[in-house]
mmCIF file of C-alpha atoms in Angstrom:
data_model
loop_
_atom_site.group_PDB
_atom_site.id
_atom_site.type_symbol
_atom_site.label_atom_id
_atom_site.label_comp_id
_atom_site.label_asym_id
_atom_site.label_seq_id
_atom_site.Cartn_x
_atom_site.Cartn_y
_atom_site.Cartn_z
ATOM 1 C CA MET A 10 162.683 67.606 0.398
ATOM 2 C CA THR A 11 159.103 67.707 -0.854
ATOM 3 C CA GLY A 12 159.878 66.787 -4.480
ATOM 4 C CA THR A 13 161.287 63.347 -3.697
ATOM 5 C CA ARG A 14 159.505 60.027 -3.456
ATOM 6 C CA ARG A 15 158.880 58.458 -0.051
ATOM 7 C CA VAL A 16 160.959 55.483 1.056
ATOM 8 C CA LYS A 17 160.355 53.452 4.214
ATOM 9 C CA ILE A 18 163.333 52.404 6.337
ATOM 10 C CA GLY A 19 162.126 50.137 9.133
ATOM 11 C CA ASN A 20 159.585 52.189 11.091
ATOM 12 C CA ARG A 21 160.692 55.472 9.514
ATOM 13 C CA TRP A 22 159.675 57.221 6.284
ATOM 14 C CA ILE A 23 162.014 59.604 4.495
ATOM 15 C CA GLY A 24 161.400 61.792 1.456
ATOM 16 C CA GLY A 25 158.165 63.266 0.174
ATOM 17 C CA GLY A 26 158.096 66.067 2.718
ATOM 18 C CA GLU A 27 158.841 63.934 5.795
ATOM 19 C CA LYS A 28 161.070 65.452 8.477
ATOM 20 C CA VAL A 29 164.773 65.213 7.730
ATOM 21 C CA ALA A 30 166.089 62.099 9.491
ATOM 22 C CA VAL A 31 169.383 62.296 11.397
ATOM 23 C CA GLN A 32 171.793 59.404 10.991
ATOM 24 C CA SER A 33 175.000 58.289 12.639
ATOM 25 C CA MET A 34 177.241 55.226 12.543
ATOM 26 C CA CYS A 35 178.530 52.890 15.247
ATOM 27 C CA THR A 36 182.248 52.940 15.983
ATOM 28 C CA PHE A 37 182.457 49.444 17.482
ATOM 29 C CA LYS A 38 182.796 46.270 15.446
ATOM 30 C CA THR A 39 179.258 45.046 14.887
ATOM 31 C CA SER A 40 179.934 41.589 16.358
ATOM 32 C CA GLU A 41 180.688 43.328 19.698
ATOM 33 C CA THR A 42 176.961 43.202 20.230
ATOM 34 C CA ASP A 43 176.687 44.569 23.765
ATOM 35 C CA LYS A 44 178.904 47.567 23.000
ATOM 36 C CA VAL A 45 177.006 48.309 19.804
ATOM 37 C CA ILE A 46 173.617 48.098 21.499
ATOM 38 C CA GLY A 47 174.778 50.388 24.307
ATOM 39 C CA GLN A 48 176.103 52.924 21.840
ATOM 40 C CA ILE A 49 172.906 52.869 19.776
ATOM 41 C CA LEU A 50 170.679 53.337 22.830
ATOM 42 C CA GLY A 51 172.767 56.370 23.772
ATOM 43 C CA LEU A 52 172.431 57.723 20.247
ATOM 44 C CA GLU A 53 168.672 57.206 20.338
ATOM 45 C CA LYS A 54 168.504 59.288 23.507
ATOM 46 C CA ALA A 55 170.535 62.016 21.799
ATOM 47 C CA GLY A 56 168.053 62.172 18.912
ATOM 48 C CA CYS A 57 169.452 59.783 16.298
ATOM 49 C CA ASP A 58 166.738 58.591 13.886
ATOM 50 C CA ILE A 59 168.613 55.960 11.843
ATOM 51 C CA ILE A 60 171.803 54.061 12.701
ATOM 52 C CA ARG A 61 174.347 52.347 10.451
ATOM 53 C CA VAL A 62 176.753 49.518 11.266
ATOM 54 C CA SER A 63 179.641 48.033 9.289
ATOM 55 C CA VAL A 64 179.406 44.426 8.143
ATOM 56 C CA LEU A 65 182.921 43.105 7.620
ATOM 57 C CA ASP A 66 182.390 39.387 8.147
ATOM 58 C CA ASP A 67 179.846 36.673 8.955
ATOM 59 C CA ARG A 68 179.869 37.427 12.678
ATOM 60 C CA ASP A 69 178.902 41.044 11.985
ATOM 61 C CA ALA A 70 176.044 39.947 9.743
ATOM 62 C CA VAL A 71 174.716 37.477 12.308
ATOM 63 C CA ALA A 72 174.898 40.105 15.079
ATOM 64 C CA ILE A 73 172.340 42.253 13.274
ATOM 65 C CA ARG A 74 169.499 40.026 14.474
ATOM 66 C CA ALA A 75 170.296 40.520 18.172
ATOM 67 C CA ILE A 76 170.980 44.224 17.756
ATOM 68 C CA LYS A 77 167.657 44.758 15.992
ATOM 69 C CA LYS A 78 165.763 43.219 18.908
ATOM 70 C CA ALA A 79 167.355 45.584 21.425
ATOM 71 C CA ILE A 80 167.014 48.953 19.661
ATOM 72 C CA HIS A 81 164.150 51.159 18.508
ATOM 73 C CA ILE A 82 165.415 52.907 15.371
ATOM 74 C CA PRO A 83 166.059 51.554 11.858
ATOM 75 C CA LEU A 84 169.316 49.663 11.377
ATOM 76 C CA VAL A 85 171.357 50.018 8.187
ATOM 77 C CA ALA A 86 174.036 47.532 7.150
ATOM 78 C CA ASP A 87 177.080 49.061 5.466
ATOM 79 C CA ILE A 88 178.539 46.635 2.905
ATOM 80 C CA HIS A 89 181.538 46.795 0.614
ATOM 81 C CA PHE A 90 182.862 44.206 -1.848
ATOM 82 C CA SER A 91 180.704 41.239 -0.795
ATOM 83 C CA ALA A 92 177.329 40.308 -2.245
ATOM 84 C CA ARG A 93 177.211 37.370 0.147
ATOM 85 C CA LEU A 94 177.556 39.572 3.227
ATOM 86 C CA ALA A 95 174.929 41.932 1.827
ATOM 87 C CA THR A 96 172.375 39.158 1.448
ATOM 88 C CA GLU A 97 173.320 37.690 4.817
ATOM 89 C CA ALA A 98 172.788 41.061 6.529
ATOM 90 C CA ILE A 99 169.414 41.360 4.847
ATOM 91 C CA GLU A 100 168.418 37.846 5.918
ATOM 92 C CA HIS A 101 169.317 38.725 9.513
ATOM 93 C CA GLY A 102 166.940 41.670 9.512
ATOM 94 C CA CYS A 103 168.652 44.955 8.580
ATOM 95 C CA ASP A 104 166.226 47.679 7.536
ATOM 96 C CA LYS A 105 168.384 49.023 4.693
ATOM 97 C CA VAL A 106 171.686 48.204 3.035
ATOM 98 C CA ARG A 107 174.302 50.646 1.895
ATOM 99 C CA ILE A 108 176.211 49.307 -1.109
ATOM 100 C CA ASN A 109 178.061 50.499 -4.168
ATOM 101 C CA PRO A 110 177.068 48.073 -6.950
ATOM 102 C CA GLY A 111 180.335 48.893 -8.711
ATOM 103 C CA ASN A 112 182.407 47.252 -5.981
ATOM 104 C CA ILE A 113 180.096 44.319 -5.223
ATOM 105 C CA GLY A 114 181.492 42.373 -8.167
ATOM 106 C CA SER A 115 179.949 40.947 -11.315
ATOM 107 C CA GLU A 116 176.509 41.867 -12.571
ATOM 108 C CA GLU A 117 175.361 38.436 -11.443
ATOM 109 C CA LYS A 118 176.334 39.334 -7.867
ATOM 110 C CA VAL A 119 174.538 42.670 -8.082
ATOM 111 C CA LYS A 120 171.438 40.809 -9.247
ATOM 112 C CA LEU A 121 171.754 38.482 -6.248
ATOM 113 C CA VAL A 122 171.655 41.470 -3.883
ATOM 114 C CA ALA A 123 168.839 43.125 -5.869
ATOM 115 C CA ASP A 124 166.711 39.974 -5.697
ATOM 116 C CA CYS A 125 167.248 39.719 -1.937
ATOM 117 C CA VAL A 126 166.418 43.401 -1.410
ATOM 118 C CA ARG A 127 163.169 43.050 -3.356
ATOM 119 C CA ALA A 128 162.221 39.838 -1.552
ATOM 120 C CA HIS A 129 162.572 41.527 1.844
ATOM 121 C CA GLY A 130 161.092 44.869 0.781
ATOM 122 C CA ILE A 131 163.934 47.013 2.075
ATOM 123 C CA PRO A 132 165.620 50.033 0.451
ATOM 124 C CA VAL A 133 169.193 50.478 -0.732
ATOM 125 C CA ARG A 134 171.464 53.478 -0.362
ATOM 126 C CA VAL A 135 173.937 53.919 -3.192
ATOM 127 C CA GLY A 136 176.177 56.702 -4.281
ATOM 128 C CA ALA A 137 179.642 58.024 -4.728
ATOM 129 C CA ASN A 138 182.157 60.025 -2.799
ATOM 130 C CA SER A 139 185.244 61.793 -4.026
ATOM 131 C CA GLY A 140 187.345 58.694 -3.354
ATOM 132 C CA SER A 141 185.108 56.191 -5.159
ATOM 133 C CA ILE A 142 184.240 57.818 -8.482
ATOM 134 C CA GLN A 143 184.124 55.301 -11.331
ATOM 135 C CA ARG A 144 187.128 55.534 -13.632
ATOM 136 C CA GLU A 145 185.028 56.379 -16.688
ATOM 137 C CA TYR A 146 183.657 59.525 -15.063
ATOM 138 C CA LEU A 147 186.885 60.382 -13.302
ATOM 139 C CA GLU A 148 188.665 60.425 -16.666
ATOM 140 C CA ARG A 149 185.883 62.445 -18.271
ATOM 141 C CA TYR A 150 185.232 65.034 -15.553
ATOM 142 C CA GLY A 151 188.068 64.737 -13.043
ATOM 143 C CA VAL A 152 187.216 64.926 -9.321
ATOM 144 C CA SER A 153 184.145 67.119 -9.630
ATOM 145 C CA ALA A 154 180.459 67.445 -8.845
ATOM 146 C CA GLU A 155 179.612 66.199 -12.343
ATOM 147 C CA ALA A 156 181.722 63.079 -11.848
ATOM 148 C CA LEU A 157 180.089 62.348 -8.484
ATOM 149 C CA VAL A 158 176.584 62.645 -9.904
ATOM 150 C CA GLU A 159 177.235 60.620 -13.053
ATOM 151 C CA SER A 160 178.973 57.889 -11.052
ATOM 152 C CA ALA A 161 176.105 57.655 -8.554
ATOM 153 C CA LEU A 162 173.407 57.589 -11.224
ATOM 154 C CA SER A 163 175.221 54.840 -13.114
ATOM 155 C CA GLU A 164 175.109 52.753 -9.918
ATOM 156 C CA VAL A 165 171.393 53.473 -9.590
ATOM 157 C CA ARG A 166 170.747 52.296 -13.139
ATOM 158 C CA ILE A 167 172.291 48.902 -12.348
ATOM 159 C CA LEU A 168 169.844 48.383 -9.485
ATOM 160 C CA GLU A 169 166.913 49.680 -11.520
ATOM 161 C CA LYS A 170 167.766 47.115 -14.194
ATOM 162 C CA TYR A 171 166.987 44.386 -11.676
ATOM 163 C CA GLY A 172 163.770 45.913 -10.389
ATOM 164 C CA VAL A 173 164.946 47.784 -7.296
ATOM 165 C CA GLU A 174 162.896 50.954 -6.821
ATOM 166 C CA ASN A 175 163.395 51.892 -3.163
ATOM 167 C CA ILE A 176 166.692 53.727 -3.536
ATOM 168 C CA VAL A 177 168.373 56.516 -1.565
ATOM 169 C CA ILE A 178 171.306 58.345 -3.176
ATOM 170 C CA ALA A 179 174.363 60.098 -1.744
ATOM 171 C CA VAL A 180 177.121 62.105 -3.468
ATOM 172 C CA LYS A 181 179.613 63.199 -0.819
ATOM 173 C CA SER A 182 182.851 65.121 -1.046
ATOM 174 C CA SER A 183 185.274 66.326 1.610
ATOM 175 C CA SER A 184 184.904 69.745 -0.034
ATOM 176 C CA ALA A 185 181.876 71.716 1.137
ATOM 177 C CA PRO A 186 181.492 73.660 -2.173
ATOM 178 C CA MET A 187 181.754 70.468 -4.251
ATOM 179 C CA THR A 188 179.258 68.705 -2.004
ATOM 180 C CA VAL A 189 176.724 71.519 -2.414
ATOM 181 C CA LYS A 190 177.217 71.669 -6.183
ATOM 182 C CA ALA A 191 176.872 67.885 -6.538
ATOM 183 C CA TYR A 192 173.638 67.643 -4.552
ATOM 184 C CA ARG A 193 172.092 70.589 -6.360
ATOM 185 C CA LEU A 194 172.881 68.911 -9.670
ATOM 186 C CA LEU A 195 171.651 65.530 -8.466
ATOM 187 C CA SER A 196 168.384 66.943 -7.127
ATOM 188 C CA SER A 197 167.634 68.371 -10.568
ATOM 189 C CA ARG A 198 168.022 64.938 -12.160
ATOM 190 C CA THR A 199 166.234 62.514 -9.847
ATOM 191 C CA ASP A 200 163.338 62.229 -7.432
ATOM 192 C CA TYR A 201 164.947 59.588 -5.245
ATOM 193 C CA PRO A 202 165.447 60.683 -1.620
ATOM 194 C CA LEU A 203 168.884 62.133 -0.954
ATOM 195 C CA HIS A 204 171.200 61.321 1.937
ATOM 196 C CA ILE A 205 173.323 64.429 2.444
ATOM 197 C CA GLY A 206 176.660 64.803 4.154
ATOM 198 C CA VAL A 207 180.248 65.928 3.842
ATOM 199 C CA THR A 208 182.578 62.937 3.849
ATOM 200 C CA GLU A 209 185.837 62.867 5.799
ATOM 201 C CA ALA A 210 184.872 66.230 7.292
ATOM 202 C CA GLY A 211 187.482 66.135 10.058
ATOM 203 C CA THR A 212 187.625 66.575 13.812
ATOM 204 C CA LEU A 213 184.904 68.221 15.874
ATOM 205 C CA GLU A 214 185.463 71.907 15.185
ATOM 206 C CA THR A 215 186.406 71.579 11.515
ATOM 207 C CA ALA A 216 183.672 69.064 10.743
ATOM 208 C CA THR A 217 181.040 71.163 12.502
ATOM 209 C CA VAL A 218 181.857 74.273 10.479
ATOM 210 C CA LYS A 219 182.256 72.438 7.179
ATOM 211 C CA SER A 220 179.019 70.468 7.637
ATOM 212 C CA ALA A 221 177.060 73.528 8.751
ATOM 213 C CA ALA A 222 178.187 75.412 5.636
ATOM 214 C CA ALA A 223 177.370 72.605 3.199
ATOM 215 C CA LEU A 224 174.337 70.968 4.769
ATOM 216 C CA GLY A 225 172.821 74.262 5.875
ATOM 217 C CA SER A 226 173.009 75.542 2.304
ATOM 218 C CA LEU A 227 171.357 72.400 0.952
ATOM 219 C CA LEU A 228 168.646 72.190 3.592
ATOM 220 C CA MET A 229 167.647 75.819 3.072
ATOM 221 C CA ASP A 230 167.422 75.034 -0.653
ATOM 222 C CA GLY A 231 164.979 72.250 0.240
ATOM 223 C CA ILE A 232 167.519 69.533 -0.598
ATOM 224 C CA GLY A 233 168.073 66.596 1.733
ATOM 225 C CA ASP A 234 165.839 63.890 3.199
ATOM 226 C CA THR A 235 168.262 62.312 5.632
ATOM 227 C CA MET A 236 171.662 63.501 6.828
ATOM 228 C CA ARG A 237 174.818 62.475 8.607
ATOM 229 C CA VAL A 238 177.347 64.896 10.010
ATOM 230 C CA SER A 239 180.621 62.968 9.787
ATOM 231 C CA ILE A 240 182.913 63.808 12.708
ATOM 232 C CA SER A 241 186.056 62.057 13.924
ATOM 233 C CA ALA A 242 184.707 61.976 17.480
ATOM 234 C CA ASP A 243 182.045 60.301 19.604
ATOM 235 C CA PRO A 244 178.988 59.704 17.352
ATOM 236 C CA ILE A 245 176.905 61.580 19.937
ATOM 237 C CA GLU A 246 178.600 64.721 18.604
ATOM 238 C CA GLU A 247 177.393 63.897 15.090
ATOM 239 C CA VAL A 248 173.790 63.815 16.283
ATOM 240 C CA ARG A 249 174.172 66.949 18.398
ATOM 241 C CA VAL A 250 175.624 68.966 15.515
ATOM 242 C CA ALA A 251 173.044 67.631 13.056
ATOM 243 C CA ARG A 252 170.226 68.718 15.339
ATOM 244 C CA GLU A 253 171.753 72.170 15.723
ATOM 245 C CA ILE A 254 172.002 72.517 11.940
ATOM 246 C CA LEU A 255 168.346 71.535 11.533
ATOM 247 C CA ARG A 256 167.348 74.048 14.206
ATOM 248 C CA ALA A 257 169.389 76.839 12.634
ATOM 249 C CA CYS A 258 167.712 76.093 9.297
ATOM 250 C CA GLY A 259 164.251 76.314 10.871
ATOM 251 C CA LEU A 260 163.506 72.633 10.257
ATOM 252 C CA GLU A 261 163.192 71.641 13.898
ATOM 253 C CA LYS A 262 160.832 73.633 16.113
ATOM 254 C CA ASP A 263 160.352 71.795 19.406
ATOM 255 C CA PHE A 264 163.339 72.991 21.375
ATOM 256 C CA ALA A 265 164.371 75.859 23.616
ATOM 257 C CA GLU A 266 166.631 78.289 21.770
ATOM 258 C CA VAL A 267 168.999 80.420 23.800
ATOM 259 C CA ILE A 268 170.078 83.678 22.213
ATOM 260 C CA CYS A 269 172.776 85.822 23.752
ATOM 261 C CA CYS A 270 174.791 88.787 22.580
ATOM 262 C CA PRO A 271 178.563 88.468 22.167
ATOM 263 C CA THR A 272 178.947 91.308 24.739
ATOM 264 C CA CYS A 273 180.940 94.504 24.409
ATOM 265 C CA GLY A 274 182.236 97.279 26.648
ATOM 266 C CA ARG A 275 178.676 98.079 27.780
ATOM 267 C CA CYS A 276 178.368 94.658 29.458
ATOM 268 C CA ARG A 277 179.247 95.117 33.144
ATOM 269 C CA TRP A 278 178.140 91.700 34.440
ATOM 270 C CA ASN A 279 178.980 88.046 33.682
ATOM 271 C CA ALA A 280 176.334 87.433 31.045
ATOM 272 C CA MET A 281 178.393 84.728 29.338
ATOM 273 C CA ALA A 282 178.504 82.556 32.456
ATOM 274 C CA LEU A 283 174.738 82.774 32.933
ATOM 275 C CA ALA A 284 174.110 82.053 29.234
ATOM 276 C CA ALA A 285 176.129 78.827 29.525
ATOM 277 C CA LYS A 286 174.101 77.728 32.557
ATOM 278 C CA VAL A 287 170.819 78.527 30.823
ATOM 279 C CA GLN A 288 171.892 76.570 27.734
ATOM 280 C CA GLU A 289 172.680 73.546 29.876
ATOM 281 C CA LYS A 290 169.358 73.779 31.730
ATOM 282 C CA VAL A 291 167.184 73.853 28.605
ATOM 283 C CA LYS A 292 169.175 71.231 26.676
ATOM 284 C CA GLY A 293 166.482 68.568 26.980
ATOM 285 C CA VAL A 294 163.423 70.828 26.675
ATOM 286 C CA GLU A 295 161.138 69.726 23.835
ATOM 287 C CA LYS A 296 158.870 72.715 23.384
ATOM 288 C CA PRO A 297 159.310 75.851 21.257
ATOM 289 C CA LEU A 298 160.795 78.514 23.547
ATOM 290 C CA LYS A 299 163.180 81.396 22.947
ATOM 291 C CA ILE A 300 165.276 82.509 25.916
ATOM 292 C CA ALA A 301 167.583 85.554 25.893
ATOM 293 C CA VAL A 302 170.589 86.448 28.015
ATOM 294 C CA MET A 303 171.649 89.938 26.970
ATOM 295 C CA GLY A 304 174.646 91.989 27.962
ATOM 296 C CA CYS A 305 173.220 95.440 28.634
ATOM 297 C CA ILE A 306 169.962 96.968 29.743
ATOM 298 C CA VAL A 307 170.190 99.728 27.140
ATOM 299 C CA ASN A 308 169.718 97.473 24.123
ATOM 300 C CA GLY A 309 169.021 93.987 25.483
ATOM 301 C CA PRO A 310 165.228 93.928 25.835
ATOM 302 C CA GLY A 311 164.693 95.637 22.492
ATOM 303 C CA GLU A 312 167.080 93.356 20.633
ATOM 304 C CA ALA A 313 165.337 90.304 22.100
ATOM 305 C CA ARG A 314 161.751 91.538 21.926
ATOM 306 C CA GLU A 315 160.444 88.278 20.387
ATOM 307 C CA CYS A 316 161.806 86.106 23.197
ATOM 308 C CA ASP A 317 159.527 84.354 25.642
ATOM 309 C CA LEU A 318 161.833 85.239 28.515
ATOM 310 C CA GLY A 319 165.001 87.247 28.854
ATOM 311 C CA ILE A 320 167.426 88.912 31.212
ATOM 312 C CA ALA A 321 169.751 91.880 30.783
ATOM 313 C CA GLY A 322 172.123 93.332 33.319
ATOM 314 C CA ASP A 323 174.181 96.196 34.640
ATOM 315 C CA ARG A 324 176.858 96.279 37.326
ATOM 316 C CA ASP A 325 174.400 96.417 40.240
ATOM 317 C CA TYR A 326 171.069 95.184 38.929
ATOM 318 C CA CYS A 327 169.365 93.148 36.201
ATOM 319 C CA VAL A 328 165.974 93.257 34.538
ATOM 320 C CA ILE A 329 163.832 90.276 33.539
ATOM 321 C CA PHE A 330 161.687 90.801 30.477
ATOM 322 C CA ARG A 331 159.110 88.995 28.381
ATOM 323 C CA LYS A 332 158.571 89.781 24.692
ATOM 324 C CA GLY A 333 160.774 92.853 25.127
ATOM 325 C CA ALA A 334 158.778 94.333 28.032
ATOM 326 C CA VAL A 335 160.513 94.609 31.413
ATOM 327 C CA VAL A 336 158.529 92.794 34.105
ATOM 328 C CA ARG A 337 160.949 92.841 37.069
ATOM 329 C CA ARG A 338 164.043 94.655 38.260
ATOM 330 C CA ILE A 339 166.242 92.661 40.648
ATOM 331 C CA GLU A 340 169.513 93.039 42.498
ATOM 332 C CA ALA A 341 172.542 91.627 40.686
ATOM 333 C CA TRP A 342 173.312 89.121 43.425
ATOM 334 C CA GLU A 343 169.888 87.481 43.090
ATOM 335 C CA ALA A 344 169.676 87.605 39.272
ATOM 336 C CA GLU A 345 170.551 83.982 38.547
ATOM 337 C CA ARG A 346 168.228 82.565 41.209
ATOM 338 C CA GLU A 347 165.250 84.699 40.203
ATOM 339 C CA PHE A 348 165.775 84.163 36.486
ATOM 340 C CA PHE A 349 165.812 80.408 36.925
ATOM 341 C CA LYS A 350 162.544 80.612 38.856
ATOM 342 C CA GLU A 351 160.958 82.389 35.887
ATOM 343 C CA LEU A 352 162.544 79.895 33.507
ATOM 344 C CA ASP A 353 161.170 76.915 35.423
ATOM 345 C CA GLU A 354 157.749 78.502 35.267
ATOM 346 C CA ILE A 355 157.639 78.811 31.485
ATOM 347 C CA ILE A 356 159.243 75.388 30.924
ATOM 348 C CA ASN A 357 156.610 73.718 33.076
ATOM 349 C CA ALA A 358 153.680 75.788 31.866
#
C-alpha cells in the first residue's frame, strides 16, 4: 500500500510501496528449537518473508536467540497477557512483537513493553479480531467492522502515548465481508502499515476461498502491506495460497503462469492431465512466463494468443503455438514429449 509509512522488520521493509510481505506462523512449541528451525527453513524455501512464533513461557523466549541465528527471515514473537515475556523475547532478539496492550495488564506494564521496544528499535503489531474486541466498543457497535477498527486504534493510542511509532495494525474477522469492510475503514483513518488476513478461516479449501475473496479484494484496492493466509493445515499451504493470491492480483510477476481451459465436448484429448504435469514442472520457475494448455485446436491458440508457449489438441494430433501463432503440428502420441522440449527451451532461455 503506497499511502502507508515504512516500517523495518529485521532485514525487511514493509509499507510505503514495498512489496507485500507474506507471513506464516510456526506450529511447534517455540522451545522445540530444532523442529521450529526446520519448519522455518522449509517455509523460507516456499517463499515465506516473515515468520511468527508463540511465546508461552521463559523457555520459548530464550529459544528465540538460537532460532534467529539459524534462519534468514525476520522473526516475530507472539505475546499475550505477559509484559515480562514480551520484554524477554525482545531481549533475546526478536525482530517484532505482536501484542494487544489491552491484555498485557496495567498501563505500567504496557509502558514497560513500550520502553523495551523503543530501546531495541523494533516494531509492534497490534490490533483486534472478532473475538478480542474491547467491551466498550463491543457494547457500542456489536461485533462489527466499526468495533474492530475502534478497538485496534484505541490499542495504538496506548503505545503512541509512550513514544512507540513503529506500529503495524491488524483488524481480522472470520467473516470475509467484515474483514474487507474493517480494513477499508481502517485504511481511511491511519497511515500505519496494515497486516491483512482472515482469522480462523478454516481448513484448506474453505480458508483458501475465504482468504482469496477477502484479501484479493483488499489488495486490488491497494490495501495491505503484509499478509497471512490462516489455514488449519501445514503452514507451507499458507505461503502457497498467499503467493497465488498475490499472483492473481498482479502483485507478483516473476513466475510461470499456466492457463488452461476447463474443457468441453470439443476436447478430444487429455488436456487436463498434461496441464497438471506442466503446472508441476514450472512450479519453481522465477521468471515471467505464460504457458497455455488448451482443449481444442479451433479456439485454443486464439484464446491464448498472449501466451509465450501453448499447446492445443485434437484426437489424433496437437499443435504447438507461440503468441497465438501455430509453429508446429505433431502427432498426438508425441505431444507431451515435444511440448516439454519447447518448454525447457523457453525456461532456460
